[in-house]
Structures are given as C-alpha cells and as structure tokens.
Amino acid sequence: MLDRFLKFCRQNNLFNLNDSVLLSVSGGPDSVFMAYLFKEIEKDYNLRLGIAYINHKMRDVKKEIDYVKDLSKNLTFDFHLDEINLKENGSLEELLRVQRLEKLKEIAKKNRFKKIALAHTKDDQAETILMRFLKGTALRGLSGIKPVNEEIFIHPVLCFSREEILNFLKERNIPFLQDPTNYDFSFLRNKLRNIIIPFIQKEINPSLKENFIQMSKSLLEDENYLKEKAKEAYFEILREDTPFPHFDRFGFLNFPKAIQKRIIISILKRFNFRWESSHIDLIIDFIENKPNKEAKFLNKYLTFVSTYDNIYICPYQLPEPIFLKKSKKLKLFGWRSSIIFSKNPKDGNFCIEEKFVEKVKLSTLAYDKDFKKKLKDLKIPYPLRNYLPIFSLENKIIWIPGFFMENIQAKNKLYMRWKYEFS
C-alpha cells in the first residue's frame, strides 16, 4: 500500500522533499488512512505535516473533533480547527464543499503550508463523474477529480478503493469514525453511493468504478491538451495594459468554441469568480453578437464591455472624484488599480509638471458631463465611457490611460503610470 501511495504521488508530483502539507481529516476511514500513510513517510521526505478539521455546524461534532485532535496528538501533527458559517443561498452540498476548501486555504496560508491533502478515493472519483454526468457537465467535469487542483490541493489516496482502505485499517486495528450524514439522502452523492452505484454494479456492470477511473484518465489527457492550447490562446490575446485588461474580439472569435470557453474560464478564475456553464455560454454569446454593449453576468463585481474591436473587463465600482497626491504609489481600490509616480521616464507613460500634480482630478464621465463632447470627439466607444479613468487639470482632460494623452511641456517632470491590479 505504501509503495503504491508513493508511486502515485511521484507520478503526479504531489509533493517534494522538505514540503509542508496540511491534511484535511474528518475522522472517517479515508482521511485517517491518509494521515497514517503520511506519518510513514514523514521522516524520509522531511515533511512538515498538520491536520485540519472543518466543522460544518450541521450537527453535533464534538466526538469527531476530540477524535481528530487525539489522532493529531498521537501522530505528532499540529492540529487546526475552523468552522463554516453558511450565509449564501444555493445547493447546500456545493456551498459546504466550496466553503470547506476556502477555510482550508485560509489555514494553509496562515500557517505556511504549501499543499492541502484531501482524502478522495477511487469510489469518490466514480461518484463525482456520475454526479457531474447527471447534472450535464462538459469534458472537464467528466475527467473527474484531478490529482492536483489549483496547484495547492492534492489527492494522494485517489489510487485506492474504499474497500482497500477499510481492510488496511481493520488489519492494523486502527479506529475511525463513520459520518452519519453519509446516509442522508437529501445529498445526491449519498444516493449515488448507497443506491444507484451498487444497483448498477449488481445488475449491469460489476466493473463500473474501474471503468470510470480509466475513462477519467483518458478524458483528463484530452482536457489537459485543450487547457494547454487555451492557455497559449489566452496569453496570445489578453492585454493587461491600460486602462483595464482586455482582449481582441475578433481574435477571440477566431478560436474554436472549446478554446473560447476555456479562455473565459481562465479569466473568471483570475478574478476569483464562481461560475457555472450557463455563464460561459452567455458571455460567449455576448462577445459574438452584441458589439458596443455592456453586460454583467455573475454579479455587480464584474462587467464585460464590448466595443467593436475589443472586450474590456471593467471594474465594479467607480470611485468618487479625487485629487492626486505626490507619492511613490497611489492605490485606487474602486478601479483595482494604482498610479505609480517616478522621475524616470522608463517608469511612466504620461508626464506632467511636478508642481501641478496635486491639482489633477481623477474622475469618470459619470461625475462630469462636460467631458462628454471630448470623449465623443476622441471616438471613445460609448459603453466604455462610464468606466474610464479621466485625469483633468482645471476641467481640461489631460490623460485617459490607453486612449488620450495631452502633450504637456514640463520643466520639472513627474512621470505617471496606470497599473491595473489583479486581486
């Protein structure tokens, strides 16, 4: 078992020598099995290991917390405890999953763990693929649980079945707990695990789980190839220069639909937005059929603005007009941007007389109707006007990053650069 564990981890590059790994442990057989395997290799790989328990607050879990805390003590791993407070509406199963992963990432970041280990097994893989198939997933969904996800989550026991794990624990007389919610049939996964999959294995295909595993491996190879091609396309068309991230509309539309979808997914991930397949289709339809429009798809925090040639990813909140202050860097949270000041022309793309800087007002069209005619004369697309940062001096536009720059003669020059902040 240990050799297979190490082989799987090496093949998928799950961790390295001197690594730090936070183990997500519930007290159930799968996570307890994972914890004991990591204990076996702790010294050989010089690993720093910790255990985290996330309380879903759905029932009384004092017994589970005490068990996991004792397990951590016996294995000499640090113990970390956190809890979920659900405030959103939606699928309970999905919300719990998402928030559990967020809590684990918070613990890992706070305690400097580079990896987070989740105890998903072959059985979980089969259940996940079938569940996604029933919900109508794309290729990336049918490829199942990946050995590594988001570069931080690893699945080191994905090569073991639940039966193998139970036998291992029984042979070594290692105690574990059973989660009573595993038989709560309000969760789709539990229906699949306890009713649907056993029925299919008995009546139709005894090799169902193994077939799912082989299928997921094959589809993952296809998905990885498409992701690599989409990554190349993403960096080919995306521009992160002024004023906001944007990409060439026709360049985007020239890619096959499979690549288009993955480009949009990469953009949404970069902005840390939760999305569904329906959002991707809506965004692509918008790009294809609605030039010179603006649209919000997920919520108020993300706006796509289409011009005839480009698609801009615009900020969610337009700040009140402000007057600049001389400093090395001025952060503008409403635009998710910064203005960098320097006396070196290589560090900036707009120069002004230094003594006038604090008289420069930064605003948008929304706050000054006198700018409308100027923006029209500059042929700035209408949907984009309300989002652009407009720098003015004595009510005269002097700079719109990416669109307009007044030629200012200055003796004591101060250079300014508009930098978009991804966060």
PDB file of C-alpha atoms in Angstrom, residues 20 82 85 88 148 221 247 270 341:
ATOM      1  CA  SER A  20       4.696  21.205   4.065  1.00  0.00           C
ATOM      2  CA  ASP A  82     -12.156  26.053  11.951  1.00  0.00           C
ATOM      3  CA  ASN A  85     -20.947  29.814   8.701  1.00  0.00           C
ATOM      4  CA  GLU A  88     -25.451  32.184   0.951  1.00  0.00           C
ATOM      5  CA  VAL A 148      -3.640  18.225  -8.326  1.00  0.00           C
ATOM      6  CA  GLU A 221      -5.342  13.705 -21.100  1.00  0.00           C
ATOM      7  CA  PHE A 247      -8.708  41.147 -25.460  1.00  0.00           C
ATOM      8  CA  ARG A 270      -8.161  35.021 -12.426  1.00  0.00           C
ATOM      9  CA  PHE A 341       4.933  58.174  -9.779  1.00  0.00           C
TER      10      PHE A 341
END
